[in-house]
Amino acid sequence: MSKGKGDKAAEIRRLMATEGPAIEKNTKGFNRKRQEAVADLENYEELRTRVREIKEDAIDRLPELLEQLRTAVEENGGNLYIADDADDANRYIRDVAADHDAESVVKSKSMTTEELEVNDALAEDGVDVVETDLGEWVVQVAGETPSHLIAPAIHRSQESIAQLFKEHFDPEDPPETADELTTFAREKLGERIRDADIGMTGANFITADSGTMAIVTSEGNARKCAVTPDTHIAVSGVEKVIPSTDDLSPFLELLARSGTGQDLTAYVSMLTPPVDSPTLDFDDDETPLSERDSDREFHLVLIDNGRMAMREDDQLRETLYCIRCGQCANSCANFQHVGGHAFGGETYSGGIGTGWEAGIEGLDTAAEFNDFCTGCSRCVNGCPTKIDIPWINTVVRDRINRGKEPEGYDFLVEGLTPDEEPGGLDLDKRLFGNFETLAKLGSATAPVSNWIADTGPARWALERVAGVDARRDLPEFQRETLVDWFEKRVSTVSDPTREVVLYPDVYTNHVQVERGKAAVRVLEALGVSVRVPPMRSSGRAPLSQGMVATAEEHAHDVYGSLAEHLDAGRDVVVIEPSDLAMFDREYERFLPDASVERLQENSYEIMEYVYGLLENGADADTLRAGDGHDVAYHAHCQQRTLGLEAHTVAVLEDLGYDVLTSDVECCGMAGSFGYKDTYYELSMDVGDDLAEQFSTTEARDRTVVASGTSCLEQLDALLARPATHPVELIAP
Amino acid sequence: MATTTTNPTLSTFEEALADLGVELTRTTVDDFAATLDDIVRDPAVGVALPFDVEYPDSVTVDPTPAALERAETGVTPASFGVANYGSVLLPSTADGAEPVSLYPKLHVPVLRASDVLPDLPEALDRFGDAARDEDLSAIVATGPSATADMGKLVLGAHGPEAVHVVMLDE
Ligand code: SF4
């Protein structure tokens, strides 16, 4: 099994070196502009809610809407064809081309036609297809595939495009600057559009009431393709149909903003074909436009290709709400470093790519890149249709796990894997998914376990068998767990203001015991009575390996142990942000609504809780003051998604610390991800951005604080100075 | 060029156009021909306007396709303006408003000041009725054509590289 993984690591390394720099620059630019653009929008959340509602309704009523659309398109004088799959769609399109003796087709960018591989299908009949979107054309000339949903050539620099044109076209005066390259492309493509027999476009939205298609471009090529040749074929997925033109505006307001951070893309064509525009023959210098005929033919080809089955699939259905804005790729740290040629399947790439590929191509294709999603959740708040993208990736991972046949090494870890999962599950997944068991064993036998784990042969075996990268320091298990320590001590609070259950997450309990002790001291100093009862791990570790059934079992156990405390009016305080995120987001999938609501309402992140206590009059003087102490703070991804970063910053500032915060998407470690030999180098490459931020003149002498365990471990690997949890900083 | 106005929708529109790098000239029915004459680059073509105005001689109205291909400027009517985005709604018509607004390097949309609407929902609301009843096709155009695919932002990818809005005060 190492062979395949080694190849993959090499491929990732190659892409990081060749395509990474251009992708990083471009995606981060889009992402930054998006953040500014949505911050400006007063009714952003309202718009998201609205488009979510429209999508839910549209997918729910899809068969009915398709019939309504058919009537509208046919009444307008066009044709609607609903194709079962790619072959069916291509057959129809080839027939249309044959009917017109077409020799050439000009096409404006459409991922759906990439899905069909329509260019190849038409080429079989000798029909020449040219892409007219400049980025897509670059990709076509280079013989590559798009590396991003909305910016297909995002992986190429200006220099590499200049080089490509020079080699491919051998022009007398090779274009070099962006302006020259654009002019060159415009002229070449202009000729093709002028002479084409058929224009082909995609459609971003199609309204059932009027048969109007909205096509969004900034270049204007879709307009040219749609109205210059007299035959127009639009190709799209069935999921693009929305009920009415009245529903268009919230989508349009969010699409460009979410993708590139523009308010609106330059052109939104709202075509209700066949259009009235006169047909164009540029050799005609006799007939005024108004006297030329407008005999136009229009075909709308909508493809099912697995979508109707996704609609019936309770987990994958949400994927159909995707409007392909590309935000989940732009905001993803892993994507920023490798792009869609690694983080993508046959057609679709980025966060939601897994859902699309699983539904359209099948699990095998999705399996090739599903692991790139670490569940950091940074894409979640930016998805215009509020899709829980990490959840879709988890579900697909679970299905991939379940589809696997058992392999030879299973006996080695049987005792370590008391899980609910099938035999074929990858060993690395099984190992990390059962981290709780490992941690128990590790603490029970510490420090011996740590010495053994660190020996050459053990590291070799771990890497060989379970894919744990030997370059990564392993967590150091503590002999005395937090729970053990706590049992032996006597509370110092006589007249408590509140009662708290401090959740002993598996890292705090076994590895980061000091931050647990610090949390107890902080809470008690603020007059809170604390309990630290033994409890199961949240299920985050198995969940991130796609072991959904195991994670669910944890959820039931955890809620079972907390229920009595909740009944007694105790607050639940969580140190590890990924566990709080689990309670806040994923437990909704596992527990009854009433249970999860109670848990959510009464659970807090430790610094959030401290913030609340101080706001309610607790005495800040009992905590360790900052006295102008300079700190550099990295919040955890999931904590930021939950909007909890600000509390830590506020507490630290209140106590007199001078805080600088990092704004990179992720530290790169993302739980088990950075341990795996396939992804170790990528995780360090992602982490370099954080290291850079914390090594500037302004930051390099500051104490580094971070909230998540994996962030702390990653920072230890990235920086020479140690990192600590903020609660340790302020503990008396 | 900057015209001050007390109408908040119009001033929003003016600001949005300025942000997009789109020029705006306000004129009256009487001054229209002279104003347009100053704006267009030769050769210029145009389609009939549904307003009570005369085209200057410099603009060939209802051109042939070959004349369109030679043209540097295209003048077309806009049904609405969208104030907060600086967009104009360009109807596609049988006399070629779509290609005339698209092929030449400079596009001059002409609209009535009273047709500037505050936001997109309102503009699409009006469009929707026409789409349902008369199969209307239209383009919401916001600034010039642009691409960032060649390494940096370049204006005038496939469509016009410049837009100059003429607004008729009545
Ligand atoms: S899943 Fe959401 S964020 Fe990702 S491309 Fe689709 S709509 Fe955009």
mmCIF file of C-alpha atoms in Angstrom, chain A residues 172-307:
data_model
loop_
_atom_site.group_PDB
_atom_site.id
_atom_site.type_symbol
_atom_site.label_atom_id
_atom_site.label_comp_id
_atom_site.label_asym_id
_atom_site.label_seq_id
_atom_site.Cartn_x
_atom_site.Cartn_y
_atom_site.Cartn_z
ATOM 1 C CA GLU A 172 6.223 36.458 -35.354
ATOM 2 C CA ASP A 173 5.978 38.837 -32.455
ATOM 3 C CA PRO A 174 5.267 36.671 -29.380
ATOM 4 C CA PRO A 175 2.899 38.349 -26.888
ATOM 5 C CA GLU A 176 4.275 38.776 -23.385
ATOM 6 C CA THR A 177 2.371 41.233 -21.236
ATOM 7 C CA ALA A 178 -1.120 40.500 -19.962
ATOM 8 C CA ASP A 179 -2.464 43.080 -22.428
ATOM 9 C CA GLU A 180 -0.640 41.556 -25.364
ATOM 10 C CA LEU A 181 -1.700 38.052 -24.400
ATOM 11 C CA THR A 182 -5.312 39.145 -24.116
ATOM 12 C CA THR A 183 -5.236 40.908 -27.479
ATOM 13 C CA PHE A 184 -3.641 37.877 -29.072
ATOM 14 C CA ALA A 185 -6.323 35.594 -27.662
ATOM 15 C CA ARG A 186 -9.119 38.000 -28.505
ATOM 16 C CA GLU A 187 -8.075 38.157 -32.137
ATOM 17 C CA LYS A 188 -7.556 34.437 -32.542
ATOM 18 C CA LEU A 189 -10.855 33.648 -30.849
ATOM 19 C CA GLY A 190 -12.710 36.469 -32.576
ATOM 20 C CA GLU A 191 -12.061 34.801 -35.924
ATOM 21 C CA ARG A 192 -13.281 31.479 -34.625
ATOM 22 C CA ILE A 193 -16.482 32.955 -33.236
ATOM 23 C CA ARG A 194 -17.147 34.826 -36.489
ATOM 24 C CA ASP A 195 -16.906 31.649 -38.530
ATOM 25 C CA ALA A 196 -18.491 29.126 -36.153
ATOM 26 C CA ASP A 197 -21.576 27.142 -37.112
ATOM 27 C CA ILE A 198 -22.796 26.563 -33.585
ATOM 28 C CA GLY A 199 -22.350 28.401 -30.288
ATOM 29 C CA MET A 200 -22.395 26.407 -27.122
ATOM 30 C CA THR A 201 -22.736 27.783 -23.595
ATOM 31 C CA GLY A 202 -23.457 26.584 -20.108
ATOM 32 C CA ALA A 203 -26.120 28.146 -17.905
ATOM 33 C CA ASN A 204 -25.721 29.235 -14.314
ATOM 34 C CA PHE A 205 -29.430 29.373 -13.563
ATOM 35 C CA ILE A 206 -32.500 28.488 -15.568
ATOM 36 C CA THR A 207 -35.919 29.762 -14.601
ATOM 37 C CA ALA A 208 -38.830 27.389 -15.016
ATOM 38 C CA ASP A 209 -41.456 30.101 -15.396
ATOM 39 C CA SER A 210 -40.043 31.823 -18.471
ATOM 40 C CA GLY A 211 -37.340 29.517 -19.798
ATOM 41 C CA THR A 212 -34.748 32.219 -19.159
ATOM 42 C CA MET A 213 -31.131 31.240 -18.670
ATOM 43 C CA ALA A 214 -28.767 33.376 -16.690
ATOM 44 C CA ILE A 215 -25.192 33.061 -17.884
ATOM 45 C CA VAL A 216 -22.510 34.867 -15.987
ATOM 46 C CA THR A 217 -19.208 35.922 -17.557
ATOM 47 C CA SER A 218 -16.853 38.812 -17.231
ATOM 48 C CA GLU A 219 -15.354 38.570 -20.673
ATOM 49 C CA GLY A 220 -18.515 38.670 -22.778
ATOM 50 C CA ASN A 221 -17.665 35.463 -24.618
ATOM 51 C CA ALA A 222 -20.887 33.714 -23.660
ATOM 52 C CA ARG A 223 -22.838 36.570 -25.246
ATOM 53 C CA LYS A 224 -20.794 36.263 -28.402
ATOM 54 C CA CYS A 225 -21.166 32.475 -28.564
ATOM 55 C CA ALA A 226 -24.896 32.654 -27.936
ATOM 56 C CA VAL A 227 -25.777 35.290 -30.523
ATOM 57 C CA THR A 228 -23.174 35.177 -33.270
ATOM 58 C CA PRO A 229 -23.788 31.729 -34.807
ATOM 59 C CA ASP A 230 -27.458 31.093 -35.569
ATOM 60 C CA THR A 231 -27.650 27.871 -33.597
ATOM 61 C CA HIS A 232 -27.206 27.908 -29.850
ATOM 62 C CA ILE A 233 -26.889 24.839 -27.667
ATOM 63 C CA ALA A 234 -26.928 25.434 -23.921
ATOM 64 C CA VAL A 235 -25.811 22.579 -21.712
ATOM 65 C CA SER A 236 -26.380 22.357 -18.025
ATOM 66 C CA GLY A 237 -27.193 20.050 -15.146
ATOM 67 C CA VAL A 238 -30.847 19.569 -14.175
ATOM 68 C CA GLU A 239 -30.085 21.026 -10.749
ATOM 69 C CA LYS A 240 -29.661 24.520 -12.215
ATOM 70 C CA VAL A 241 -33.398 24.999 -12.614
ATOM 71 C CA ILE A 242 -35.001 27.458 -10.189
ATOM 72 C CA PRO A 243 -38.692 28.312 -10.049
ATOM 73 C CA SER A 244 -38.856 31.855 -11.367
ATOM 74 C CA THR A 245 -37.079 34.973 -12.589
ATOM 75 C CA ASP A 246 -38.023 36.608 -9.304
ATOM 76 C CA ASP A 247 -35.630 34.195 -7.617
ATOM 77 C CA LEU A 248 -32.642 35.217 -9.699
ATOM 78 C CA SER A 249 -31.422 38.283 -7.896
ATOM 79 C CA PRO A 250 -30.237 36.756 -4.589
ATOM 80 C CA PHE A 251 -28.231 34.167 -6.513
ATOM 81 C CA LEU A 252 -26.672 36.783 -8.737
ATOM 82 C CA GLU A 253 -25.841 38.957 -5.761
ATOM 83 C CA LEU A 254 -24.033 36.113 -4.055
ATOM 84 C CA LEU A 255 -22.409 34.256 -6.935
ATOM 85 C CA ALA A 256 -19.650 36.667 -7.927
ATOM 86 C CA ARG A 257 -19.143 37.916 -4.402
ATOM 87 C CA SER A 258 -18.586 34.421 -3.098
ATOM 88 C CA GLY A 259 -16.279 33.479 -5.917
ATOM 89 C CA THR A 260 -14.087 36.421 -6.806
ATOM 90 C CA GLY A 261 -15.295 39.143 -4.482
ATOM 91 C CA GLN A 262 -16.831 41.254 -7.246
ATOM 92 C CA ASP A 263 -20.250 42.785 -6.665
ATOM 93 C CA LEU A 264 -21.583 41.457 -9.927
ATOM 94 C CA THR A 265 -19.760 39.827 -12.776
ATOM 95 C CA ALA A 266 -19.500 42.201 -15.743
ATOM 96 C CA TYR A 267 -22.169 40.450 -17.774
ATOM 97 C CA VAL A 268 -25.193 38.571 -16.644
ATOM 98 C CA SER A 269 -26.907 37.432 -19.805
ATOM 99 C CA MET A 270 -30.536 36.616 -19.251
ATOM 100 C CA LEU A 271 -31.451 34.869 -22.429
ATOM 101 C CA THR A 272 -34.928 33.670 -23.200
ATOM 102 C CA PRO A 273 -34.042 31.897 -26.432
ATOM 103 C CA PRO A 274 -34.341 31.768 -29.289
ATOM 104 C CA VAL A 275 -33.275 35.412 -29.006
ATOM 105 C CA ASP A 276 -34.514 38.167 -31.315
ATOM 106 C CA SER A 277 -31.060 39.396 -32.249
ATOM 107 C CA PRO A 278 -30.406 39.304 -35.992
ATOM 108 C CA THR A 279 -28.015 36.636 -37.209
ATOM 109 C CA LEU A 280 -24.610 37.979 -38.071
ATOM 110 C CA ASP A 281 -22.686 37.559 -41.280
ATOM 111 C CA PHE A 282 -19.862 40.035 -41.099
ATOM 112 C CA ASP A 283 -19.271 39.867 -44.846
ATOM 113 C CA ASP A 284 -22.704 41.386 -45.421
ATOM 114 C CA ASP A 285 -22.310 45.103 -46.139
ATOM 115 C CA GLU A 286 -25.738 45.449 -47.774
ATOM 116 C CA THR A 287 -28.429 44.462 -45.304
ATOM 117 C CA PRO A 288 -28.948 46.610 -42.201
ATOM 118 C CA LEU A 289 -29.216 44.650 -38.980
ATOM 119 C CA SER A 290 -32.915 45.360 -38.609
ATOM 120 C CA GLU A 291 -33.598 43.707 -41.979
ATOM 121 C CA ARG A 292 -31.521 40.622 -41.392
ATOM 122 C CA ASP A 293 -33.492 37.654 -40.295
ATOM 123 C CA SER A 294 -33.325 36.271 -36.824
ATOM 124 C CA ASP A 295 -34.013 32.652 -37.641
ATOM 125 C CA ARG A 296 -32.384 31.070 -34.731
ATOM 126 C CA GLU A 297 -32.410 27.597 -33.377
ATOM 127 C CA PHE A 298 -32.041 26.858 -29.724
ATOM 128 C CA HIS A 299 -31.453 23.634 -27.836
ATOM 129 C CA LEU A 300 -31.318 23.344 -24.098
ATOM 130 C CA VAL A 301 -29.686 20.102 -23.033
ATOM 131 C CA LEU A 302 -30.026 19.299 -19.359
ATOM 132 C CA ILE A 303 -28.236 16.305 -17.989
ATOM 133 C CA ASP A 304 -29.153 13.991 -15.182
ATOM 134 C CA ASN A 305 -25.945 11.918 -15.048
ATOM 135 C CA GLY A 306 -26.482 10.831 -11.468
ATOM 136 C CA ARG A 307 -28.156 14.001 -10.200
#
